[in-house]
XYZ file of C-alpha atoms in Angstrom:
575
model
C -31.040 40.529 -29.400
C -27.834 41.678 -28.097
C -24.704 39.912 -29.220
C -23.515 38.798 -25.706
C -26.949 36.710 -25.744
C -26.268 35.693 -29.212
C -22.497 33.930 -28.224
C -22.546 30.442 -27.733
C -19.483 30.461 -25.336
C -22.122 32.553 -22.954
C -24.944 30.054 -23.760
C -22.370 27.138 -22.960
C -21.017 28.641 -19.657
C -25.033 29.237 -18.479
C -25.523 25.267 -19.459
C -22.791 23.918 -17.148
C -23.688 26.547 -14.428
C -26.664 24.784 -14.418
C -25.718 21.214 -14.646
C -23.020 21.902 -11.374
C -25.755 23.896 -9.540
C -28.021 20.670 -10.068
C -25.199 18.059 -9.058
C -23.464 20.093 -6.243
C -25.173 23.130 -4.823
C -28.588 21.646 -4.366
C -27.682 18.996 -2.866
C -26.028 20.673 -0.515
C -28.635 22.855 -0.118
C -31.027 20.001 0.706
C -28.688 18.704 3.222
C -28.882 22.107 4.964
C -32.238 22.678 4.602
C -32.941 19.062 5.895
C -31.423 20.210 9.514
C -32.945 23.324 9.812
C -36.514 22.559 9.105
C -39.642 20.782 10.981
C -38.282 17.557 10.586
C -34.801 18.912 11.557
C -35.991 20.456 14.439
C -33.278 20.118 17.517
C -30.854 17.585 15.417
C -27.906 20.412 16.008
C -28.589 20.868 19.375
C -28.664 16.976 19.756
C -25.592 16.133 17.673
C -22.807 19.192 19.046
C -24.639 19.910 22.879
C -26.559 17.157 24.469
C -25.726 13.881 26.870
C -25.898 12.214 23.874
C -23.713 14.049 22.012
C -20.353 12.927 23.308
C -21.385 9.221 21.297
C -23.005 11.117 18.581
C -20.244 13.642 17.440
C -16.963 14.481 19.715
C -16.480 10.431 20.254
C -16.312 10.184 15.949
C -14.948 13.250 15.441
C -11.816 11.952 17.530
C -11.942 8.954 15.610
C -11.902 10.801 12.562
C -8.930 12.841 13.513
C -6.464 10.122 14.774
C -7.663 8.194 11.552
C -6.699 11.313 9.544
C -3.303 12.509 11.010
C -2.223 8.929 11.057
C -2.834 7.928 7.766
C -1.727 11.130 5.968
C 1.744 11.250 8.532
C 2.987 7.796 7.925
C 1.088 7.582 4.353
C 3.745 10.527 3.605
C 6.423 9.234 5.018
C 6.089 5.864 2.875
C 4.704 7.274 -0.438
C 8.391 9.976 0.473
C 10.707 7.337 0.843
C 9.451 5.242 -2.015
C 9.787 8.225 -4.449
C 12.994 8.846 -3.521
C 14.100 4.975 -4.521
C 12.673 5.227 -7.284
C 13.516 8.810 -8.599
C 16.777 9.683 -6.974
C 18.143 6.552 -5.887
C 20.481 3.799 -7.141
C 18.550 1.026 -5.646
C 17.923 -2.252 -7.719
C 14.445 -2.951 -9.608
C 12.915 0.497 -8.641
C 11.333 0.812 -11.814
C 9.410 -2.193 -11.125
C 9.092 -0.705 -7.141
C 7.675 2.010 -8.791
C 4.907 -0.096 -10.751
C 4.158 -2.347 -7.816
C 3.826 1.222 -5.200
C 0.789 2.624 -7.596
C -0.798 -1.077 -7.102
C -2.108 -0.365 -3.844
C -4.732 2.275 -4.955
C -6.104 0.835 -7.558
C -7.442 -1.555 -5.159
C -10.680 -1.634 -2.800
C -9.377 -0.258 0.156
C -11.828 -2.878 1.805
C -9.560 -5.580 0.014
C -6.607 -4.355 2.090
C -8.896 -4.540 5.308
C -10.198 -8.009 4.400
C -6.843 -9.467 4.128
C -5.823 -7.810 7.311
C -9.021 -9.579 9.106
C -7.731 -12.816 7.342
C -4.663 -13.169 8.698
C -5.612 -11.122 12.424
C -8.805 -11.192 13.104
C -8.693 -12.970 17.033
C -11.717 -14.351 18.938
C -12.612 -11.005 20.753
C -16.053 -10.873 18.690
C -16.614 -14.584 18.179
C -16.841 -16.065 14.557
C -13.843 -17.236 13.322
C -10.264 -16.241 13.823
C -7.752 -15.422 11.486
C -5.200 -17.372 10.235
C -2.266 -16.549 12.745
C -4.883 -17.402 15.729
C -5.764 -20.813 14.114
C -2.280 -21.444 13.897
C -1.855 -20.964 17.661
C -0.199 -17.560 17.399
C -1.855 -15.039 20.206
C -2.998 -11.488 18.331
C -3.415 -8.496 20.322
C -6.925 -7.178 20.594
C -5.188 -3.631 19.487
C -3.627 -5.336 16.231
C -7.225 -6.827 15.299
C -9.405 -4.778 16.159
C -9.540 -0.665 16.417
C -7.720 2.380 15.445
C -3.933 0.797 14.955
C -5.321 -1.794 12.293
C -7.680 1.222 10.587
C -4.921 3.226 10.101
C -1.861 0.488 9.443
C -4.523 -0.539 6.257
C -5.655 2.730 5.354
C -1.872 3.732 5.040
C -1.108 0.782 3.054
C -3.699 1.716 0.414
C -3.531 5.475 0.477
C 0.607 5.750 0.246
C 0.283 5.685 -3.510
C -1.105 8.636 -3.424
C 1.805 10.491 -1.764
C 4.129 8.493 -4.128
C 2.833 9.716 -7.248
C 2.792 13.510 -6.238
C 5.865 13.479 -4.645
C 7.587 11.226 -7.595
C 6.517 13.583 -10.157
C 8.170 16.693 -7.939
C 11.214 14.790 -7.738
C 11.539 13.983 -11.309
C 11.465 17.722 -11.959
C 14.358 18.481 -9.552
C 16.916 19.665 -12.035
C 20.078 17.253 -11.431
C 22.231 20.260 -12.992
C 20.996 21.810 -9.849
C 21.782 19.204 -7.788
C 25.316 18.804 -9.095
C 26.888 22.531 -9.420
C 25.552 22.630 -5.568
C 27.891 19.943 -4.673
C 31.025 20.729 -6.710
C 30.892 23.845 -4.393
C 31.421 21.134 -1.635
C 27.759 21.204 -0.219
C 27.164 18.269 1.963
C 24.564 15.422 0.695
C 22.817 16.227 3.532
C 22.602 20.426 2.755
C 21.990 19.747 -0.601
C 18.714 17.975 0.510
C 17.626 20.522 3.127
C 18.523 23.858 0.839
C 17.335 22.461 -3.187
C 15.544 18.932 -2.531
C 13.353 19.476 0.094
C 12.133 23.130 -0.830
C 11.829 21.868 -4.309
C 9.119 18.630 -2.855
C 7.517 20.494 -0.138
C 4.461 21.743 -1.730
C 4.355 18.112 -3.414
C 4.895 16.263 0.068
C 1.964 18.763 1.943
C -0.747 17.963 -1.433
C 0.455 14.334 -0.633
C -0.469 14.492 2.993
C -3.920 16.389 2.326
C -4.661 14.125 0.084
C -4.305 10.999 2.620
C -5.640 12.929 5.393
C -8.814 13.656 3.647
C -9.357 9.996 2.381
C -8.538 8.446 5.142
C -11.015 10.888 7.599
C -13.724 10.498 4.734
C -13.105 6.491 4.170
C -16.029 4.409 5.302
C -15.634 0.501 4.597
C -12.026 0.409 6.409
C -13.620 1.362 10.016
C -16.788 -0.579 9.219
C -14.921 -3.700 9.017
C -12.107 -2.874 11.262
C -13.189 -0.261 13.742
C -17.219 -0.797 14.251
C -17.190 -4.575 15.735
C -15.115 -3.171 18.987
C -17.673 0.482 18.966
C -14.507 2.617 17.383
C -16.550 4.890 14.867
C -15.701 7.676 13.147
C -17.865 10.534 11.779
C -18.134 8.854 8.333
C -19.234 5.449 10.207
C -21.363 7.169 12.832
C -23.296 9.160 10.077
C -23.899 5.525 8.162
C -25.414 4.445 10.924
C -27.575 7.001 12.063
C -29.025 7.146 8.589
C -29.259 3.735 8.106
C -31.415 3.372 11.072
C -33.790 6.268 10.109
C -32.470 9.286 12.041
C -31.571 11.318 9.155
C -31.875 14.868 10.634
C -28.764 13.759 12.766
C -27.471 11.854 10.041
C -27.522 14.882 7.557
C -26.172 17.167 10.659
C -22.803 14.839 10.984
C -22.599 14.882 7.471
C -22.079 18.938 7.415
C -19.598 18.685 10.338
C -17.808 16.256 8.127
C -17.618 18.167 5.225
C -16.855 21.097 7.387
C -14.102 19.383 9.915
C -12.764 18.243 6.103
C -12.556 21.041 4.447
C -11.299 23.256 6.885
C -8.160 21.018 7.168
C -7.692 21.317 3.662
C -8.138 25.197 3.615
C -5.574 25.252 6.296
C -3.253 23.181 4.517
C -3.630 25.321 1.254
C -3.061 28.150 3.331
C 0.141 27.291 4.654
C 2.063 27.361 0.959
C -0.381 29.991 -0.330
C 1.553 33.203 -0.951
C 5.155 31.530 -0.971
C 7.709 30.845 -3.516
C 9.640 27.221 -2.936
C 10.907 27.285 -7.055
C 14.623 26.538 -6.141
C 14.770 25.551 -10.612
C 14.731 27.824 -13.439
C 14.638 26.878 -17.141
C 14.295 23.273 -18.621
C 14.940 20.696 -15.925
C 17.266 18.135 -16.529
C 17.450 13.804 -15.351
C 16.977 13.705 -11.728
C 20.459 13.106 -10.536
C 20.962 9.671 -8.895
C 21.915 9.869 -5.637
C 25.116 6.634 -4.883
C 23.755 4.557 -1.935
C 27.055 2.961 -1.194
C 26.699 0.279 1.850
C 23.174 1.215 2.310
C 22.597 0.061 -1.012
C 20.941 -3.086 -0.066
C 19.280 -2.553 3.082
C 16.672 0.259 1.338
C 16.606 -2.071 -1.451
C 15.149 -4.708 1.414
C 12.883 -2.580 2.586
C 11.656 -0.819 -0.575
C 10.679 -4.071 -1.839
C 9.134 -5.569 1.552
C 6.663 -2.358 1.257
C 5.635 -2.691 -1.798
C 5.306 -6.675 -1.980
C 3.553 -6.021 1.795
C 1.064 -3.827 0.751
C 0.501 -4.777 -3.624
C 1.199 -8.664 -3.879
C 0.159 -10.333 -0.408
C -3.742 -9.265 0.135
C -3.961 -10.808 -3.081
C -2.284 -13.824 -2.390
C -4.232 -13.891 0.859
C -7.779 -12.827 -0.592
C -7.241 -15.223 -2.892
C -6.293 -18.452 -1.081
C -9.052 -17.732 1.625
C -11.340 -18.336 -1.645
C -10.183 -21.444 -1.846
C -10.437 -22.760 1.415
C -13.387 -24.758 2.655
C -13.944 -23.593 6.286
C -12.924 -19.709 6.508
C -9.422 -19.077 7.545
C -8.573 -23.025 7.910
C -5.996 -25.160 6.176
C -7.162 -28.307 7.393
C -10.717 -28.517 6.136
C -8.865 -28.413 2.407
C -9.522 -26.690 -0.627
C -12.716 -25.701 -2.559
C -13.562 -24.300 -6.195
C -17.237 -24.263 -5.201
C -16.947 -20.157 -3.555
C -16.370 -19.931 -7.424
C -18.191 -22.356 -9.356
C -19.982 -24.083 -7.190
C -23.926 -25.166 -7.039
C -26.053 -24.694 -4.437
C -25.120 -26.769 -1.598
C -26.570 -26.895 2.168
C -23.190 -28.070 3.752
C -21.487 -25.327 2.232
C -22.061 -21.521 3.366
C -25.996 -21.846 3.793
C -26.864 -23.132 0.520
C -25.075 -20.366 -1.593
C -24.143 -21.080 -4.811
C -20.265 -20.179 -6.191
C -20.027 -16.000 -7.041
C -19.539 -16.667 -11.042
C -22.722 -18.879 -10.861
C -24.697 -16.473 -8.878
C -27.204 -14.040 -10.231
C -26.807 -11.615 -8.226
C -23.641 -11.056 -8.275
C -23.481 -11.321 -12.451
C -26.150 -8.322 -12.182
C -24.098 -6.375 -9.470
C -21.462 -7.081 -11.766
C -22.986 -5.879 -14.791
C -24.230 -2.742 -12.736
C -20.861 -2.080 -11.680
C -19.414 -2.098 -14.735
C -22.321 0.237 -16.266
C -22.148 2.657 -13.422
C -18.277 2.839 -13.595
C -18.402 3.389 -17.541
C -21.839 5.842 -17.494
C -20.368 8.006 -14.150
C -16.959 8.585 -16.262
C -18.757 9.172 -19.757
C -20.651 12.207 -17.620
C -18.114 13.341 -15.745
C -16.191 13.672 -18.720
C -18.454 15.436 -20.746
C -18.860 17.907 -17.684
C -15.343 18.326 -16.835
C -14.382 19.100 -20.943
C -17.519 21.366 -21.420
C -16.399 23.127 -18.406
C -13.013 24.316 -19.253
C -13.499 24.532 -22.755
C -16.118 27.760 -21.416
C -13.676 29.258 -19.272
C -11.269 28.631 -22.008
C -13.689 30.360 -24.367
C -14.547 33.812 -22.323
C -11.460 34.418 -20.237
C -12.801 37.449 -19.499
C -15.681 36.291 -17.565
C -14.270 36.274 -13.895
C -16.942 36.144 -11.886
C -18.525 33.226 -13.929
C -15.614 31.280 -14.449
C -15.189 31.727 -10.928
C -18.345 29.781 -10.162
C -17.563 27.138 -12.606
C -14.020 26.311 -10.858
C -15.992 26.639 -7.444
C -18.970 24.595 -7.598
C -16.355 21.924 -10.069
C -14.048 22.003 -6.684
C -16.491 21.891 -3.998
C -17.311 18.037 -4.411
C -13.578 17.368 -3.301
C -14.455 18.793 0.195
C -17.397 16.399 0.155
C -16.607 12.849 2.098
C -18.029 10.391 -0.256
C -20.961 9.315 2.581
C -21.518 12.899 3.246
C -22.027 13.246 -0.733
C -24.551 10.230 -0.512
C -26.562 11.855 2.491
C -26.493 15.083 0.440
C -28.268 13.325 -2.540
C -30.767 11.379 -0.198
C -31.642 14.955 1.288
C -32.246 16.520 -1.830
C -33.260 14.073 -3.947
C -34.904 11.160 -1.881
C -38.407 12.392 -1.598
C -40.361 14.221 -4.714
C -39.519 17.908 -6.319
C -42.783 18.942 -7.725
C -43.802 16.424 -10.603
C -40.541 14.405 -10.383
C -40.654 11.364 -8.293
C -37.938 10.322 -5.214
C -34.720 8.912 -6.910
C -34.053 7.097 -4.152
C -33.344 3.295 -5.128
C -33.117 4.236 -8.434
C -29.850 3.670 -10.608
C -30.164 7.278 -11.641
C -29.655 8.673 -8.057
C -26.111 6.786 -7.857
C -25.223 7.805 -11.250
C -25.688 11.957 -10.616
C -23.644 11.077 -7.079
C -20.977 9.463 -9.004
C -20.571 11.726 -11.421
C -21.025 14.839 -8.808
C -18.361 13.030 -6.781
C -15.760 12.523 -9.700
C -16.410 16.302 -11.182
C -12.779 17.802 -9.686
C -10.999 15.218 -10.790
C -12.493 15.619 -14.316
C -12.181 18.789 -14.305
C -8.906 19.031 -13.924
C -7.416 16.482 -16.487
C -9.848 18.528 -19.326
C -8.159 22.053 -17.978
C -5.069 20.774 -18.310
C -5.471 18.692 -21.669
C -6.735 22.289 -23.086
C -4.086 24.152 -21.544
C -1.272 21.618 -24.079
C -3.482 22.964 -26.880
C -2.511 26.045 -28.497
C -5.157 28.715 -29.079
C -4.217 29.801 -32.328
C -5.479 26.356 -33.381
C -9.101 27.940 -32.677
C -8.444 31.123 -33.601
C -7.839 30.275 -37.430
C -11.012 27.925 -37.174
C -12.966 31.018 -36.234
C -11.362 33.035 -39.182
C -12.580 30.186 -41.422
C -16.155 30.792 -40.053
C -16.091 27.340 -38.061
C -18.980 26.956 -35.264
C -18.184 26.915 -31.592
C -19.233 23.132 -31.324
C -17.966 22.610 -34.679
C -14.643 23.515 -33.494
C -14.920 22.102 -30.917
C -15.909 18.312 -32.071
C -13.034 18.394 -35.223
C -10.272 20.271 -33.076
C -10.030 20.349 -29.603
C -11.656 16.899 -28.842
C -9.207 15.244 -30.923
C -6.417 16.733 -29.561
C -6.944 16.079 -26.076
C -8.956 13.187 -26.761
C -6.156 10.934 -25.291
C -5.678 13.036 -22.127
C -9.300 12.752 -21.553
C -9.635 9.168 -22.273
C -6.876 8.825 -19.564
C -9.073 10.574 -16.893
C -12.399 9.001 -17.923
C -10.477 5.400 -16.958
C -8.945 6.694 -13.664
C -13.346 7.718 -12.871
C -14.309 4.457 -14.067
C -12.244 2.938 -11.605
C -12.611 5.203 -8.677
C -16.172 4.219 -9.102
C -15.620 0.936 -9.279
C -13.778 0.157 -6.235
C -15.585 2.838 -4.302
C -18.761 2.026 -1.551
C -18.477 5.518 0.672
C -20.195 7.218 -2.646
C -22.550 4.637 -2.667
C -23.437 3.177 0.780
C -26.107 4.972 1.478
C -27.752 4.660 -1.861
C -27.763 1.301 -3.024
C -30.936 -0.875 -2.426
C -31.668 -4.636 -3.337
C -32.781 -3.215 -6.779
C -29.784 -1.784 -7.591
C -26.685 -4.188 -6.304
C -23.368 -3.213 -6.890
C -19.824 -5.251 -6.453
C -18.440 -3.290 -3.679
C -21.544 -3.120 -1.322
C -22.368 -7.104 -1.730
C -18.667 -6.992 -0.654
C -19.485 -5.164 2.258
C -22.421 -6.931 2.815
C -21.090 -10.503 3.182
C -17.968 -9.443 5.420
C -20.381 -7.824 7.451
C -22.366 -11.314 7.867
C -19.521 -13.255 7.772
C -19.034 -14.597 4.527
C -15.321 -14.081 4.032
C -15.026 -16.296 1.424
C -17.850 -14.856 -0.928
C -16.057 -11.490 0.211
C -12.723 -12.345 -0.656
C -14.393 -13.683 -4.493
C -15.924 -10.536 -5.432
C -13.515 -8.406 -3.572
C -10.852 -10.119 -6.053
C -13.577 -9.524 -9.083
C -13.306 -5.463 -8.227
C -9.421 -5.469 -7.954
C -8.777 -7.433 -11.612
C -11.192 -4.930 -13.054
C -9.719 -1.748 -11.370
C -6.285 -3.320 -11.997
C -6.800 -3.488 -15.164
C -8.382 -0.334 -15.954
C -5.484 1.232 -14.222
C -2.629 -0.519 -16.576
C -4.819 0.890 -19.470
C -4.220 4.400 -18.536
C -0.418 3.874 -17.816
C -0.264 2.515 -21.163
C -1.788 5.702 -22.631
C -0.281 7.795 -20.547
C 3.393 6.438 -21.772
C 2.008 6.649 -25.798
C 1.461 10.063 -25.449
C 4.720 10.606 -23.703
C 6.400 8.489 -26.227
C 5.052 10.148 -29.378
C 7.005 12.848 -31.050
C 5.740 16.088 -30.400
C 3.942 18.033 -32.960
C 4.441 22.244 -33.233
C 0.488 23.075 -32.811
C 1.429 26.624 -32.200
C-alpha cells in the first residue's frame, strides 16, 4: 500500500467529495437528466420557443428581473445609508439603529408580506380588505397588489443584508486615512469619492448580489403578493407547474433559474475580479465620525423611521391582527381564541387556537428538529471540508472540487434546489425507495442548501488558528481525528457554533427550500404559514408567522451574543 493511500487527510478529502457529489452534483444531474429524457421529451422546446412559452418563461423571467434589480438597487441604497449612520456618522441612538437594521432578516420574509396585505390589501380579489380600506382610505390596485408591493417588502427584509457587508467595510476604513486627507484641505465630498467609496465598493456590489439573488430566487413574497393579480416570476411559475404535475417544464424553469441566477452573479464577480480598490495599509484605526451639523436631525428622522418601518411595525401589526375577531376589523373586538382557543363553529370554521392545535405543535416540533438537524450537518460538512483542504494544500485540483461543488448550492434558488431533489431523489435508485414525503428528503435539501454558508464560517474559523498548533501535535504522534477533536474543534468551536445558529435559523424561517417538498406527513411552520394566507386565514397566519419570528429572533440574538464574547475576550498568542 502506498503511503498517499495510507494518509487520512486523502481518505478525508475522498469522504466529503463524496458526501457534496451526493448533496449537490446529483441532484443536479437528475434535474438535467429529467429534461432531456422520455419523459422530458419537448419540455425545452415548450418552455424557451412555443405559443405557450411567452406565459411559461419570458413573462416570469421579466418578473424575475424587475423583482431582482429592484430589490438589490434600493436594498443597497438603504442597507448604504444605514451603515453610514451607524459607522461614520454622529447621529443619535445608531447603535441601537444598528441592532434594530439586522432585525429585518431574521424574520420570514412572508411576515413582512403579511403585514403589508394587513394594512393594503383592497377589494380587487374579494375576501377581505386591509385595514386602511376598512377604514375608508382608497388603496391603489398597484400598492396592493403586483410588482411595487413585491419589491417595496422584499427590500424591507433583504436591506440587512447590504447593511451588514457594507457596515463591516466601513468599520475598516482607517479614520487616520480619512483625517491626513482632509488636513491637506480635501473636500468632505472628495474625501468620499477618492478613500470612502473605493474603500466600500467591493462591499456595496457583494451587498447588491446578494439582494438581487434573494430577491429573484424568493418564492412566498410573490405568492402572496404577486400571484392573486397573475404577476409570477420564474421561482413562482416553476411552483406551479410542479405542483400541478408538469415537472419536465417545471425542472426546465428551474435550470433557467439557476442559470439566469448565476450568470448575474458571475457577471457581478467579474466586474471587481482583477482590480485593486485597497485605498488602507497597515492596522486600521476607529472609523472617523463624520459631524452632521444641521442635518443632524433630519437623518436621525429618517434612520429611525426605516428601521422602526421595516423591524418593529409588522410585528405590531402581525400581532394585533391575531387578536382581532373578524380579519382586519376593529369593530368586531378582540379575541385570545386564534391562540388558545377551542374548537368553535362561529369562529374560523371550527379551528381551534394555534398553541392548542396539533398540528401546528408537530409542525412546530418538526421545525425546530429540521432547523437544529440541517445545521448539525451542515456543520459537520462545512468543518470536515476545510479542515481537508487545510490538511493537503497541495492538492489543487481536489481542493478545487471541494470549494466548487461547497459553492455551487449558492447559485441554486431555494425552489430550484427543491425541484433538483424531487428529480433526483423522488422516485427509487436501485434498492432505495423515493424520499419524497419523507423528513429525510428535506433534511439533505437543507443541509445541501446551507453548505456555502457553512463552509465558509469553518474556512475562516481555521484560517484564526495557527498551524503550528497541529504541527507539534503531529510531532507528538497525535492522530489526524485525534487532533482534530482535542485541537482544532475547540478552538473554533465558538466560530462554528455561531454559523450552525445563523443555519438553524435560515431554515427556520425559510419555505422556497422547502415548498416543494413538504407533504401532510411532514408539516412545517413556514408552509402551514403559507398555507392559511393562501386560504385566507390571516389570523392563524399572522399566529404562527409570529411563532417563526420569536424563534429566529431569538436564535439570532444568540449568535450576536457569541459573536461579541469572542470579540470581547483577550486574545491568546496560538502561534
Amino acid at each position: 500500500m502506498s503511503a498517499a493511500v495510507r494518509q487520512p487527510a486523502l481518505w478525508l478529502a475522498i469522504a466529503v467529495l463524496a458526501v457534496l457529489i451526493i448533496l449537490v452534483a446529483l441532484p443536479l444531474a437528475g434535474l438535467v437528466a429529467a429534461t432531456t429524457g422520455d419523459d422530458g421529451d419537448g419540455s425545452w422546446g415548450d418552455v424557451l420557443a412555443s405559443p405557450m412559452s411567452q406565459a411559461l418563461f419570458w413573462q416570469p423571467l421579466g418578473g424575475s428581473l424587475l423583482v431582482g434589480l429592484g430589490t438589490g438597487v434600493i436594498a443597497t441604497l438603504i442597507g448604504a445609508f444605514l451603515a453610514w449612520i451607524v459607522v461614520m456618522s454622529d447621529v443619535p441612538g445608531r447603535r441601537v439603529i444598528g441592532v434594530l437594521a439586522a432585525i429585518p432578516f431574521a424574520l420570514p420574509s412572508f411576515a413582512i408580506a403579511l403585514a403589508w396585505e394587513s394594512v393594503f390589501r383592497n377589494d380587487r380579489i374579494g375576501g377581505t380588505t386591509g385595514l386602511l380600506f376598512s377604514l375608508g382610505i382608497p388603496v391603489p390596485d398597484w400598492l396592493a397588489w403586483g410588482p411595487v408591493p413585491v419589491i417595496l417588502t422584499l427590500v424591507a427584509h433583504y436591506y440587512s443584508l447590504s447593511f451588514l457587508v457594507i457596515a463591516a467595510a466601513l468599520a475598516n476604513v482607517g479614520g487616520d486615512l480619512v483625517a491626513a486627507a482632509e488636513l491637506t484641505g480635501a473636500s468632505r465630498a472628495r474625501v468620499a469619492a477618492r478613500i470612502v467609496i473605493p474603500a466600500v465598493a467591493p462591499a456595496v456590489l457583494s451587498g447588491f448580489l446578494l439582494a438581487f439573488a434573494e430577491g429573484v430566487s424568493n418564492f412566498a413574497v410573490p405568492a402572496l403578493l404577486g400571484l392573486p393579480v397573475r404577476f409570477q416570476t420564474l421561482s413562482t411559475r416553476l411552483y406551479g407547474a410542479i405542483s400541478t404535475g408538469d415537472s419536465a417544464r417545471g425542472y426546465v424553469l428551474s435550470i433557467l433559474l439557476i442559470v439566469v441566477a448565476g450568470v448575474i452573479l458571475f457577471i457581478g464577480n467579474r466586474t471587481t475580479g482583477g482590480r485593486s480598490f485597497s485605498t488602507i495599509t497597515g492596522k486600521a484605526t476607529r472609523a472617523r465620525v463624520t459631524r452632521t451639523g444641521g442635518w443632524r436631525a433630519p437623518l436621525a428622522m429618517i434612520a429611525w423611521a426605516i428601521v422602526i418601518i421595516t423591524a418593529i411595525i409588522p410585528g405590531i401589526v402581525l400581532v394585533v391582527s391575531t387578536l382581532l375577531r373578524r380579519t382586519n376589523s376593529f369593530d368586531s373586538g378582540f379575541t385570545l381564541h386564534y391562540w388558545i382557543g377551542e374548537s368553535d363553529p362561529s369562529i374560523s370554521h371550527g379551528m381551534r387556537g394555534v398553541l392548542r392545535d396539533p398540528t401546528v405543535l408537530q409542525a412546530t416540533g418538526g421545525t425546530l428538529g429540521l432547523g437544529v438537524v440541517v445545521a448539525l450537518g451542515a456543520v459537520l460538512i462545512g468543518l470536515l471540508a476545510a479542515y481537508a483542504i487545510r490538511q493537503r494544500p497541495q492538492a489543487r485540483t481536489a481542493n478545487g472540487a471541494i470549494s466548487l461543488l461547497a459553492y455551487v448550492p449558492f447559485l441554486i434558488p431555494g425552489v430550484a434546489l427543491g425541484a433538483a431533489f424531487i428529480a433526483q431523489f423522488g422516485a427509487p435508485i436501485g434498492p432505495f425507495g423515493s424520499l419524497y414525503g419523507t423528513f429525510g428528503i428535506i433534511v439533505l435539501a437543507g443541509i445541501a442548501a446551507s453548505i456555502p454558508f457553512a463552509f465558509q464560517t469553518a474556512k475562516s474559523a481555521l484560517g484564526q488558528v495557527a498551524p503550528e498548533l497541529d504541527e507539534a501535535a503531529v510531532l507528538t504522534g497525535a492522530s489526524g481525528p485525534r487532533r482534530l477533536a482535542r485541537i482544532t474543534v475547540p478552538l473554533v468551536s465558538r466560530g462554528l457554533a455561531n454559523g450552525g445558529i445563523l443555519v438553524f435559523v435560515t431554515m427556520v424561517r425559510d419555505l422556497s427550500v422547502v415548498v416543494l417538498l413538504v407533504t401532510p406527513a411532514t408539516p412545517l411552520l413556514s408552509m402551514m404559514t403559507f398555507r392559511y394566507a393562501s386560504e385566507g386565514f390571516a389570523q392563524q397566519a399572522s399566529a404562527i408567522t409570529l411563532i417563526i419570528a420569536v424563534i429566529s429572533v431569538a436564535a439570532t440574538l444568540l449568535a450576536r451574543l457569541l459573536e461579541k464574547s469572542r470579540d470581547g475576550r483577550p486574545e491568546r498568542n496560538l502561534s
